[in-house]
Amino acid sequence: QVELVESGGGLVQAGGSLRLSCKASGLDFSASAMGWFRQGPGGERLFVAAINWRGTSTYYGPFVKGRFTISRDDATNTVTLEMKSLKAEDTAVYYCVQKRIGIPDSIDTVDAWGRGTLVTVSS
């Protein structure tokens, strides 16, 4: 059974940085594309970032604008999202996602979801 466990969320001031991690188990991690979605208060779940199984290609939502970086470590089955220059509108629950074939950039095509980690950015 696939399990994705996020960590690293918390409270940060606007302009600050935060590092989210997702530890995966129960899957062939090195063969999976990984990514992140987020859902703000009362909002829809939005694509944030994804990385292909080789780690050679990354993809980002339009609101990221160079502020976030996704990376992966196949030795530890971990995907990381480095977030800088955080804004109040980045406040959301961030979900780790996995997709066996293709890129997890659409809610409808994600194969597995984590439970999420809350990021709160104070202005």
CSV table of C-alpha atoms in Angstrom, one decimal:
chain,number,residue,atom,x,y,z
A,1,GLN,CA,0.0,0.0,0.0
A,2,VAL,CA,1.4,3.4,-1.0
A,3,GLU,CA,2.0,5.8,1.8
A,4,LEU,CA,3.1,9.4,1.5
A,5,VAL,CA,3.9,11.2,4.7
A,6,GLU,CA,4.5,15.0,4.5
A,7,SER,CA,6.4,17.0,7.0
A,8,GLY,CA,7.9,20.5,7.4
A,9,GLY,CA,4.8,22.6,7.5
A,10,GLY,CA,4.3,25.4,10.0
A,11,LEU,CA,4.0,29.1,10.6
A,12,VAL,CA,6.3,31.5,8.8
A,13,GLN,CA,6.4,35.2,8.2
A,14,ALA,CA,5.8,36.6,4.7
A,15,GLY,CA,9.1,36.7,2.8
A,16,GLY,CA,10.4,33.7,4.7
A,17,SER,CA,11.3,30.2,3.6
A,18,LEU,CA,10.1,26.7,4.4
A,19,ARG,CA,11.1,23.2,3.4
A,20,LEU,CA,8.5,20.5,2.9
A,21,SER,CA,9.5,16.8,2.7
A,22,CYS,CA,7.5,13.8,1.7
A,23,LYS,CA,8.6,10.3,2.7
A,24,ALA,CA,7.2,7.6,0.4
A,25,SER,CA,6.8,3.9,1.0
A,26,GLY,CA,5.0,0.9,-0.5
A,27,LEU,CA,5.8,1.9,-4.1
A,28,ASP,CA,8.6,1.8,-6.6
A,29,PHE,CA,9.7,5.3,-5.8
A,30,SER,CA,12.5,5.5,-8.4
A,31,ALA,CA,10.0,4.7,-11.1
A,32,SER,CA,7.4,7.2,-10.0
A,33,ALA,CA,6.9,10.8,-10.8
A,34,MET,CA,6.2,12.9,-7.6
A,35,GLY,CA,4.7,16.2,-7.0
A,36,TRP,CA,2.8,18.6,-4.7
A,37,PHE,CA,-0.6,20.1,-4.7
A,38,ARG,CA,-2.1,22.7,-2.3
A,39,GLN,CA,-5.5,23.7,-1.1
A,40,GLY,CA,-6.0,27.1,0.5
A,41,PRO,CA,-8.8,28.1,2.9
A,42,GLY,CA,-12.1,27.6,1.0
A,43,GLY,CA,-10.2,27.2,-2.3
A,44,GLU,CA,-9.7,24.4,-4.8
A,45,ARG,CA,-6.8,22.0,-4.8
A,46,LEU,CA,-4.1,23.4,-7.1
A,47,PHE,CA,-1.0,21.9,-8.8
A,48,VAL,CA,2.2,23.3,-7.2
A,49,ALA,CA,5.1,21.3,-8.6
A,50,ALA,CA,6.2,17.9,-10.0
A,51,ILE,CA,9.3,16.1,-10.9
A,52,ASN,CA,9.7,13.2,-13.3
A,53,TRP,CA,10.9,9.8,-12.3
A,54,ARG,CA,14.4,10.4,-13.5
A,55,GLY,CA,14.6,13.8,-11.7
A,56,THR,CA,15.6,15.4,-15.0
A,57,SER,CA,12.4,17.5,-15.5
A,58,THR,CA,10.5,19.7,-13.2
A,59,TYR,CA,7.1,21.4,-13.6
A,60,TYR,CA,5.5,24.3,-11.6
A,61,GLY,CA,2.2,26.0,-11.2
A,62,PRO,CA,1.9,29.5,-12.7
A,63,PHE,CA,1.8,31.1,-9.2
A,64,VAL,CA,5.2,29.7,-8.2
A,65,LYS,CA,7.2,32.1,-10.4
A,66,GLY,CA,10.6,30.8,-9.5
A,67,ARG,CA,10.1,30.8,-5.7
A,68,PHE,CA,9.8,27.1,-5.2
A,69,THR,CA,12.1,24.2,-6.1
A,70,ILE,CA,11.2,20.5,-6.2
A,71,SER,CA,13.8,17.8,-5.8
A,72,ARG,CA,14.0,14.1,-5.1
A,73,ASP,CA,16.3,11.7,-3.4
A,74,ASP,CA,15.8,8.1,-4.5
A,75,ALA,CA,18.1,6.8,-1.9
A,76,THR,CA,15.7,7.9,0.9
A,77,ASN,CA,12.4,7.8,-1.1
A,78,THR,CA,11.9,11.5,-0.4
A,79,VAL,CA,10.7,14.4,-2.4
A,80,THR,CA,11.3,17.9,-1.2
A,81,LEU,CA,9.7,21.3,-1.9
A,82,GLU,CA,11.8,24.3,-1.0
A,83,MET,CA,9.7,27.4,-0.8
A,84,LYS,CA,11.2,30.9,-0.7
A,85,SER,CA,9.7,34.4,-0.7
A,86,LEU,CA,6.5,33.1,0.8
A,87,LYS,CA,3.4,35.2,0.6
A,88,ALA,CA,0.2,35.2,2.6
A,89,GLU,CA,-1.6,33.6,-0.4
A,90,ASP,CA,0.7,30.6,-0.1
A,91,THR,CA,-1.1,29.6,3.0
A,92,ALA,CA,-2.6,26.2,2.4
A,93,VAL,CA,-2.5,22.5,3.1
A,94,TYR,CA,0.3,21.0,0.9
A,95,TYR,CA,-0.2,17.5,-0.4
A,96,CYS,CA,2.4,15.1,-1.7
A,97,VAL,CA,1.3,13.1,-4.7
A,98,GLN,CA,2.6,10.2,-6.8
A,99,LYS,CA,1.9,9.1,-10.3
A,100,ARG,CA,3.3,5.9,-11.8
A,101,ILE,CA,3.0,6.9,-15.4
A,102,GLY,CA,3.2,10.5,-16.6
A,103,ILE,CA,3.4,13.7,-14.5
A,104,PRO,CA,1.0,14.3,-11.5
A,105,ASP,CA,-0.1,17.7,-12.6
A,106,SER,CA,-3.8,17.1,-12.6
A,107,ILE,CA,-6.1,16.1,-9.7
A,108,ASP,CA,-7.8,13.5,-11.8
A,109,THR,CA,-4.7,11.6,-12.7
A,110,VAL,CA,-2.8,11.4,-9.4
A,111,ASP,CA,-2.4,7.8,-8.2
A,112,ALA,CA,-1.8,8.5,-4.5
A,113,TRP,CA,-2.1,11.4,-2.1
A,114,GLY,CA,-0.6,12.1,1.3
A,115,ARG,CA,-2.6,13.5,4.2
A,116,GLY,CA,-1.1,17.0,3.8
A,117,THR,CA,0.9,19.4,5.9
A,118,LEU,CA,-0.3,22.9,6.8
A,119,VAL,CA,1.7,25.9,5.8
A,120,THR,CA,0.6,29.3,7.3
A,121,VAL,CA,2.2,32.5,6.1
A,122,SER,CA,1.6,35.5,8.2
A,123,SER,CA,1.6,38.9,6.7
